[in-house]
Coordinates of C-alpha atoms in Angstrom, one line a residue:
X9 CA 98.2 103.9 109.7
X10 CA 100.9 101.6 107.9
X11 CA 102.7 101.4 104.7
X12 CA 102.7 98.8 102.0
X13 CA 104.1 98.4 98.4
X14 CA 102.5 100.1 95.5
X15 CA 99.0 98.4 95.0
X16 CA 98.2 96.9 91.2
X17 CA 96.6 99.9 90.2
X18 CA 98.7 102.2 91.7
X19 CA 101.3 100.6 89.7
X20 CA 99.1 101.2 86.5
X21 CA 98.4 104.8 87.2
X22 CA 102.1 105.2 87.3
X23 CA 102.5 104.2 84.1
X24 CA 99.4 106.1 83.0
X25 CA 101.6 109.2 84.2
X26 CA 104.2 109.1 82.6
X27 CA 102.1 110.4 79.7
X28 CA 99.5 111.8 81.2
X29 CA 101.2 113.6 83.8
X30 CA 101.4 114.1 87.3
X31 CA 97.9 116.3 87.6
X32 CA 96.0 113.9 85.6
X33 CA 97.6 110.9 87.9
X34 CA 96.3 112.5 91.0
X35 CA 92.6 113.4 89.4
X36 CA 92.8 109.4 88.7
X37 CA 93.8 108.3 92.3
X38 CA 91.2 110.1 93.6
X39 CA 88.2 109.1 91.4
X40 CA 89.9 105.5 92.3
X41 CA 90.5 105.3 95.7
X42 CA 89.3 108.2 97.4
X43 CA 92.0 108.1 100.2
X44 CA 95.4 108.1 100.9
X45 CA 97.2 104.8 99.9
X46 CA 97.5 101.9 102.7
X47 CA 100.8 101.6 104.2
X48 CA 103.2 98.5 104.8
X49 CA 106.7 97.8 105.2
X50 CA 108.5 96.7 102.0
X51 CA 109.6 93.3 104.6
X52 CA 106.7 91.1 104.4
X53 CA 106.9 87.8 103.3
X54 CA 103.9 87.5 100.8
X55 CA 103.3 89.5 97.7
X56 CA 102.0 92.7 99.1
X57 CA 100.7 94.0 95.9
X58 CA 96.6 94.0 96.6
X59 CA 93.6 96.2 95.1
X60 CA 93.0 99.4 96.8
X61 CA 89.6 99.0 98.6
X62 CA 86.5 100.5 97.1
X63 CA 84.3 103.0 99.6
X64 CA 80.8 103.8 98.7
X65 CA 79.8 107.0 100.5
X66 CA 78.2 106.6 104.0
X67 CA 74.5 106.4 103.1
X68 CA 73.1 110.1 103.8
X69 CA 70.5 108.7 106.6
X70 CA 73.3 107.2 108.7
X71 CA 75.1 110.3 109.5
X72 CA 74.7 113.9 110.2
X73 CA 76.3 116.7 108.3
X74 CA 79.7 116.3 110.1
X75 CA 80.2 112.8 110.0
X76 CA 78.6 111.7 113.5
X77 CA 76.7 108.7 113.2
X78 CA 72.7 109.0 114.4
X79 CA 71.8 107.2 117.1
X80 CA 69.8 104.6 115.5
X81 CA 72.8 104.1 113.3
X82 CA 74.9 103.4 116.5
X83 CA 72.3 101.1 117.5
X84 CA 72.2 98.8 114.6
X85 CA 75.6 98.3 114.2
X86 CA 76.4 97.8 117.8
X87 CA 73.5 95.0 117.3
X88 CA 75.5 93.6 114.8
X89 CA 78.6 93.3 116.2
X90 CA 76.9 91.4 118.8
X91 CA 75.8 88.7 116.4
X92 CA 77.5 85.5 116.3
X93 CA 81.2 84.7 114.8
X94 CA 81.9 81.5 114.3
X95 CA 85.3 81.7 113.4
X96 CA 86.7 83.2 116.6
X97 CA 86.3 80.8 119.2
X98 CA 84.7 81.5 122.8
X99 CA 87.2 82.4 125.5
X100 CA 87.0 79.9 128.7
X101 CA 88.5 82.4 131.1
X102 CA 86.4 86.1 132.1
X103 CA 88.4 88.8 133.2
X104 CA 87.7 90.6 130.5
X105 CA 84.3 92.7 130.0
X106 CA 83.5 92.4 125.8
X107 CA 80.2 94.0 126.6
X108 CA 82.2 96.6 128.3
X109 CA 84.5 97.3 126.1
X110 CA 82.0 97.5 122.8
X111 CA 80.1 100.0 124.7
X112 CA 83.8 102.2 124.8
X113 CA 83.6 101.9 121.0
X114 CA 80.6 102.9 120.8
X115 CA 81.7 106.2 122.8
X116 CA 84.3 107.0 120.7
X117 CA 82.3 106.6 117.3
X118 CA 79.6 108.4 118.7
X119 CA 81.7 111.2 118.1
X120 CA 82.4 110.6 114.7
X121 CA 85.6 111.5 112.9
X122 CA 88.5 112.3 115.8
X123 CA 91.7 113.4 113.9
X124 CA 94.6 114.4 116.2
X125 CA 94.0 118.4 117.4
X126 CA 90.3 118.1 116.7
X127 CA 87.4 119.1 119.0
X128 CA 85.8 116.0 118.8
X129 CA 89.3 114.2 119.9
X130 CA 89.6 116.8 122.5
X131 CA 85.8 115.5 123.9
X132 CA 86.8 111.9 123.8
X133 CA 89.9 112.4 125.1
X134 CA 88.3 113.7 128.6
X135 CA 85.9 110.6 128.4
X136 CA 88.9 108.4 128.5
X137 CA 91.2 110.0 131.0
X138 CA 88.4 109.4 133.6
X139 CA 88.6 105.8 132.8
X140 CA 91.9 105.0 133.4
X141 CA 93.8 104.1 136.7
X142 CA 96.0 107.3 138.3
X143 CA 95.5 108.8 134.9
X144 CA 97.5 111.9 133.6
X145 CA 97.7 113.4 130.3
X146 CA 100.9 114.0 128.8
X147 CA 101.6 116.7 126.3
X148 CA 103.4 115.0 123.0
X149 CA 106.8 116.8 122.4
X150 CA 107.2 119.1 119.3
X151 CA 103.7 119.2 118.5
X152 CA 101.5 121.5 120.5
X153 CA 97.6 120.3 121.2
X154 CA 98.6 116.5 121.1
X155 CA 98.5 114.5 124.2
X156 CA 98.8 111.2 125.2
X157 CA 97.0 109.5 127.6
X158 CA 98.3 107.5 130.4
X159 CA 96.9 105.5 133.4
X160 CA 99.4 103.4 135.9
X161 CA 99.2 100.4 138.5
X162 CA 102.1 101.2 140.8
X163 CA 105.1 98.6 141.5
X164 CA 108.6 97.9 140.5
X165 CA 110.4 99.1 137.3
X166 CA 110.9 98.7 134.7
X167 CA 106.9 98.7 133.4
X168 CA 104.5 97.0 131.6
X169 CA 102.8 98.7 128.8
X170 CA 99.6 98.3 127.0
X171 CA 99.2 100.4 124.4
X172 CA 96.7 101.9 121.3
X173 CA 96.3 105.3 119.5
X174 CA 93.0 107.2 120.1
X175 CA 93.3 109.4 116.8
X176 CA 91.6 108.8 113.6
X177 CA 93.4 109.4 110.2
X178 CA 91.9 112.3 108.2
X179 CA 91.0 110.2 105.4
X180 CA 88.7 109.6 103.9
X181 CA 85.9 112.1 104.9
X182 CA 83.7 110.7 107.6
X183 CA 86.1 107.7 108.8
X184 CA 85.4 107.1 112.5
X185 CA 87.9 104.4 112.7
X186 CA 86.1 101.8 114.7
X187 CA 88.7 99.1 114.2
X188 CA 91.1 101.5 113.8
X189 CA 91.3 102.4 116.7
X190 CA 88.4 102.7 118.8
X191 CA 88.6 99.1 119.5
X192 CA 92.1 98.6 120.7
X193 CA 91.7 102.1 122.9
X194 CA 88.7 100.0 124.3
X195 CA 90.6 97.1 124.9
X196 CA 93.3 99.4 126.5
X197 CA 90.7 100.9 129.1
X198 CA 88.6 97.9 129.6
X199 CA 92.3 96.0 130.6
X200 CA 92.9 98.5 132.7
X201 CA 89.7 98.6 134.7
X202 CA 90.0 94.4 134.8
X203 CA 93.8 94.6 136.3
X204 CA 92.9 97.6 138.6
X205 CA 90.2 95.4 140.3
X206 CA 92.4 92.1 141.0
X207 CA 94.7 92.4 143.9
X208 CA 98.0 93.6 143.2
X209 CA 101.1 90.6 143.7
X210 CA 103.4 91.1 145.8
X211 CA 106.6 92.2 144.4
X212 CA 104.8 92.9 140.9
X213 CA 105.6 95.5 138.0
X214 CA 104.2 98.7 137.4
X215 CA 101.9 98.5 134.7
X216 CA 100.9 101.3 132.1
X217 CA 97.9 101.6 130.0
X218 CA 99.1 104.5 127.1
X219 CA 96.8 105.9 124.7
X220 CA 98.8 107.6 121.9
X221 CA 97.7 110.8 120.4
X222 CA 98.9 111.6 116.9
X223 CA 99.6 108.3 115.4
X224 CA 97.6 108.9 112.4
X225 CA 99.1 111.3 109.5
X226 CA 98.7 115.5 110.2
X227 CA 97.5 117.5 107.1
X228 CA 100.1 117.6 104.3
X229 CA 102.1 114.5 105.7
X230 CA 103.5 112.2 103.7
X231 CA 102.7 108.7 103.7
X232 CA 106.4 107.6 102.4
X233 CA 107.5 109.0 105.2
X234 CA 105.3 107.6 107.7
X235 CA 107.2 106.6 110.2
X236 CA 108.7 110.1 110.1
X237 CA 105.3 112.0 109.8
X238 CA 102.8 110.1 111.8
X239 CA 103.7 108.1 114.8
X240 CA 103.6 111.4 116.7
X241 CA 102.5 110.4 120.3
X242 CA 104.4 106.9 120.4
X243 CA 107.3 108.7 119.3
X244 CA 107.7 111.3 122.1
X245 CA 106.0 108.6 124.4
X246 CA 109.2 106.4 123.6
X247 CA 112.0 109.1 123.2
X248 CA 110.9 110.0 127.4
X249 CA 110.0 107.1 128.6
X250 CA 112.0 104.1 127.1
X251 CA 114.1 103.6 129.6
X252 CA 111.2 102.8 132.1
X253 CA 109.6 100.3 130.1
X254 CA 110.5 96.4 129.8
X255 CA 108.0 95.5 127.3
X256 CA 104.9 96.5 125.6
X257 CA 102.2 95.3 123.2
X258 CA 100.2 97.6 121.0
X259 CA 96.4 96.8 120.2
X260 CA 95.6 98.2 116.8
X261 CA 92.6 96.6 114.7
X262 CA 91.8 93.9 117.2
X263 CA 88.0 93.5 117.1
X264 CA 87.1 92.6 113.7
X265 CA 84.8 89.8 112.6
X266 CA 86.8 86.8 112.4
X267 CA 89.7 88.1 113.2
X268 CA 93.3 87.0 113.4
X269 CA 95.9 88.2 114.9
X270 CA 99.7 86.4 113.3
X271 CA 102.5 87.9 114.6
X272 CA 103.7 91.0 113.2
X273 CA 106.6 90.5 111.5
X274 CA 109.1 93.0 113.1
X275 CA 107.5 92.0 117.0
X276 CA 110.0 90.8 119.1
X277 CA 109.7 86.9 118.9
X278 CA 109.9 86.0 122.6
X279 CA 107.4 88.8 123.8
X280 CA 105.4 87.3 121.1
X281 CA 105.4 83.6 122.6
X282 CA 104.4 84.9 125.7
X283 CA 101.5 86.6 124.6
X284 CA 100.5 83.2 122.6
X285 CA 101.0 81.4 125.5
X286 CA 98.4 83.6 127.2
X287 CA 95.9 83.5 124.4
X288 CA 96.5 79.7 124.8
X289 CA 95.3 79.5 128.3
X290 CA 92.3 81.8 127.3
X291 CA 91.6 79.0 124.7
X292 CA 91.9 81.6 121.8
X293 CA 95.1 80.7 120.0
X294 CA 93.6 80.2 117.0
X295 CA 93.4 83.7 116.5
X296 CA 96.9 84.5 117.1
X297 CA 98.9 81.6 114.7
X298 CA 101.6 82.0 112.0
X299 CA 103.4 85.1 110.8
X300 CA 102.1 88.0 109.2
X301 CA 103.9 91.1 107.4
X302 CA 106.0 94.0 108.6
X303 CA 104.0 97.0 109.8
X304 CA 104.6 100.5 110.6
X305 CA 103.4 101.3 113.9
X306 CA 103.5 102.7 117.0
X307 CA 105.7 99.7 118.4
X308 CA 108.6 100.7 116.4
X309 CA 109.4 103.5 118.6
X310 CA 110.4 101.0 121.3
X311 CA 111.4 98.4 119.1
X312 CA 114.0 101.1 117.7
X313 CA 114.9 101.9 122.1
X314 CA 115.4 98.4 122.4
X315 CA 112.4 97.4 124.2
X316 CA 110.6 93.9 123.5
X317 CA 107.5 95.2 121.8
X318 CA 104.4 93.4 120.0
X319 CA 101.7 94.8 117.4
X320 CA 98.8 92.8 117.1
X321 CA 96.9 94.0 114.3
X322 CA 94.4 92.0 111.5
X323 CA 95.9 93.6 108.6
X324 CA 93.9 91.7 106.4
X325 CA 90.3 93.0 107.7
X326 CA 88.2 93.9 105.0
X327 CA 87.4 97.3 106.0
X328 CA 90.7 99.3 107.0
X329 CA 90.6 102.6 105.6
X330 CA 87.9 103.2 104.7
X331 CA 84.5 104.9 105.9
X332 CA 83.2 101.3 106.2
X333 CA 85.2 100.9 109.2
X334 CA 82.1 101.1 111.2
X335 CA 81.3 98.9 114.7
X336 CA 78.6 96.4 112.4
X337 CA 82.4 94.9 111.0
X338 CA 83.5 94.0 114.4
X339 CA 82.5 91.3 116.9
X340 CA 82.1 91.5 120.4
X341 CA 83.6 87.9 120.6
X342 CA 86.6 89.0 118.4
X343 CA 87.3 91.8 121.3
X344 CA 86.8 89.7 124.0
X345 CA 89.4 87.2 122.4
X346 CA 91.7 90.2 122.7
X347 CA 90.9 91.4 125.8
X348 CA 91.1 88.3 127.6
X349 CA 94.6 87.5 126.2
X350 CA 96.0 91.0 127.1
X351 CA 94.5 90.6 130.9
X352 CA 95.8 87.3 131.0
X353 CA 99.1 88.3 129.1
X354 CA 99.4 91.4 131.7
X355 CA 98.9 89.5 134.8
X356 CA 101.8 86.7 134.0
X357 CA 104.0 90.0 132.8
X358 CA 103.9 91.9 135.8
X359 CA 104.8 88.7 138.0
X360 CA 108.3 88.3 135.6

C-alpha cells in the first residue's frame, strides 16, 4: 500500500541486471521476494533501505483451495491475538469494543483474499454497509465496480472523517490483509457503532466513517506510480467531497502486536497533537510517540485538497505484505488502543 526506496537486494539485483538482463532480473525478484516491492516516500528521515520480507507459503492445512482460511484456522489465531501484549499498555477509558471489533476482522478474513472488484469484496462489502450509521455506498469515479463505503452522524459542516480501505492488494497469492486492512475497517465500524450510541452535543459536527475501495494496486499497476495507480477510492472520495470535510484520520495497520503508532511524517502536525492528546487521556500515548517516515496513502488525497489529515499506520510491523499478515500477528489490546483514541479523538473533534 506504500512506497519506499529500493530495498538492499533490490539494489543488488539491479546491478545483477545490468548483465544479466531485465528477464533474468525479474525471474530473480520473484524467486526472492515473491511480491511486489513495499512502497515508501523517498522523505523519511531514517535510512529506508531494509530487506525484503521472506513469506513461507501458507501451510496447506490452513487454507482451502482459494485462499479462505478454515475455520479452525480462524479460531486459533483469533485465540492468539487475544493473548497478552505487554508492550501496549491497557486503556483506562471503554468506549470502545476490542472484542468487537476483532470479531469484524475476523469477518473480513473469513473471506479470504478481497482485492478491489472481487466477489469476495463484493460479499464483505454488504457485511459492512449494514454496520455503519445512515450508510450508503458510493460508486468510485472512473473505475466501474469500485465503491466506497460511507456511514454519517448528522450535524454542522464541515465533517469529521474516519477513514480505512477495505480492499486487499493482489499480492502475494492468498494475502487476506488482516492488518492491512481488516483491522482499521474494524476500527472504522466499531467507532462508528460507539459514537452512534452516545448522545449527540448540541451544536456538534457531522461525522463520517469512509471505507475506501480501491486503495490497493489494480492488475498491471505500477507501484512507482502509486499514488497515481492505486489510491482509487480516496481519490474520487477526496476530488467530491473535500470541500465538506474539515479533517480526517486514516487507520491503516493499527492492530498489530506491540504496536506503535509515530506520526506519519507528511500528517498535518496540529491534527496530529490532537489525536495524541486523545490517546493521552485514554492512557495509550505510548503507542503514538516520535516521528516516523513519509507514506503514501489514502490521506494524501486531502492532504493535497488542503484538509488537515492524519495516517496512523505501524510501518514497521513485521508482517506487512505478506501472506503472514494473518489475525495471530495482531492484539486485541493493540486495537483497542486504537479504537479508544479515535472514539475519544472523534468526540473532542466534533465539539471544535
Amino acid at each position: 500500500m506504500h512506497r519506499q526506496r529500493p530495498s538492499a537486494i533490490r539494489i543488488v539485483l539491479l546491478v545483477v541486471a545490468a548483465t544479466l538482463g531485465a528477464a533474468v532480473l525479474l525471474a530473480l525478484v520473484q524467486a526472492i521476494s515473491g511480491n511486489r516491492p513495499e512502497r515508501r516516500t523517498t522523505t523519511s528521515t531514517r535510512n529506508s533501505v531494509a530487506t525484503v520480507p521472506t513469506k513461507a507459503a501458507a501451510p496447506a492445512t490452513t487454507t482451502a483451495a482459494d485462499g479462505v482460511p478454515t475455520r479452525a484456522t480462524l479460531d486459533r489465531q483469533v485465540a492468539a491475538a487475544r493473548r497478552p501484549d505487554p508492550a501496549v499498555p491497557e486503556a483506562r477509558t471503554s468506549a470502545f469494543d476490542a472484542a468487537r471489533a476483532l470479531r469484524l476482522v475476523r469477518l473480513q478474513v473469513a473471506a479470504g483474499p478481497r482485492p478491489a472488484g472481487s466477489d469476495a469484496l463484493a460479499g464483505v462489502r454488504r457485511e459492512l454497509l449494514r454496520r455503519l450509521p445512515d450508510a450508503r455506498s458510493e460508486p468510485v469515479t472512473g473505475h466501474p465496480g469500485l465503491v466506497n463505503l460511507v456511514g454519517r452522524i448528522p450535524g454542522r459542516a464541515p465533517a469529521v472523517v474516519l477513514a480505512a480501505h477495505y480492499d486487499t492488494q493482489l499480492l502475494p497469492v492468498g494475502f487476506v490483509g488482516a492488518n492491512d486492512s481488516a483491522a482499521g475497517t474494524a476500527v472504522v465500524l466499531e467507532a462508528a457503532r460507539a459514537l452512534s450510541r452516545r448522545p449527540r452535543p448540541a451544536g456538534a459536527r457531522e461525522v463520517r466513517f469512509v471505507l475506501f475501495d480501491g486503495e490497493e494496486l489494480p492488475p498491471g499497476g505500477d507501484d512507482d506510480q502509486f499514488e497515481r495507480d492505486g489510491l482509487r477510492g480516496s481519490t474520487a472520495y477526496a476530488a467530491a467531497h473535500a470541500s465538506e470535510v474539515g479533517s480526517l484520520v486514516l487507520a491503516d495497520y493499527v492492530a498489530g502486536r506491540g504496536l506503535r503508532l509515530p506520526r506519519e511524517l507528511g500528517s498535518d502536525r496540529t491534527l496530529w497533537r490532537r489525536v495524541r492528546a486523545a490517546a493521552g487521556r485514554a492512557g495509550v500515548g505510548k503507542v503514538f510517540a516520535g516521528t516516523g517516515i513519509g507514506i503514501v496513502d489514502d490521506h494524501l488525497p486531502f492532504l493535497r485538497a488542503g484538509v488537515p489529515a492524519v495516517d496512523l499506520i505501524d510501518w514497521d510491523h513485521p508482517q506487512k505484505n505478506t501472506v503472514d499478515d494473518t489475525i495471530d500477528h495482531l492484539s486485541e489490546r493493540a486495537l483497542d488502543a486504537t479504537g479508544e483514541t479515535v472514539v475519544g479523538w472523534l468526540t473532542a473533534e466534533r465539539r471544535r
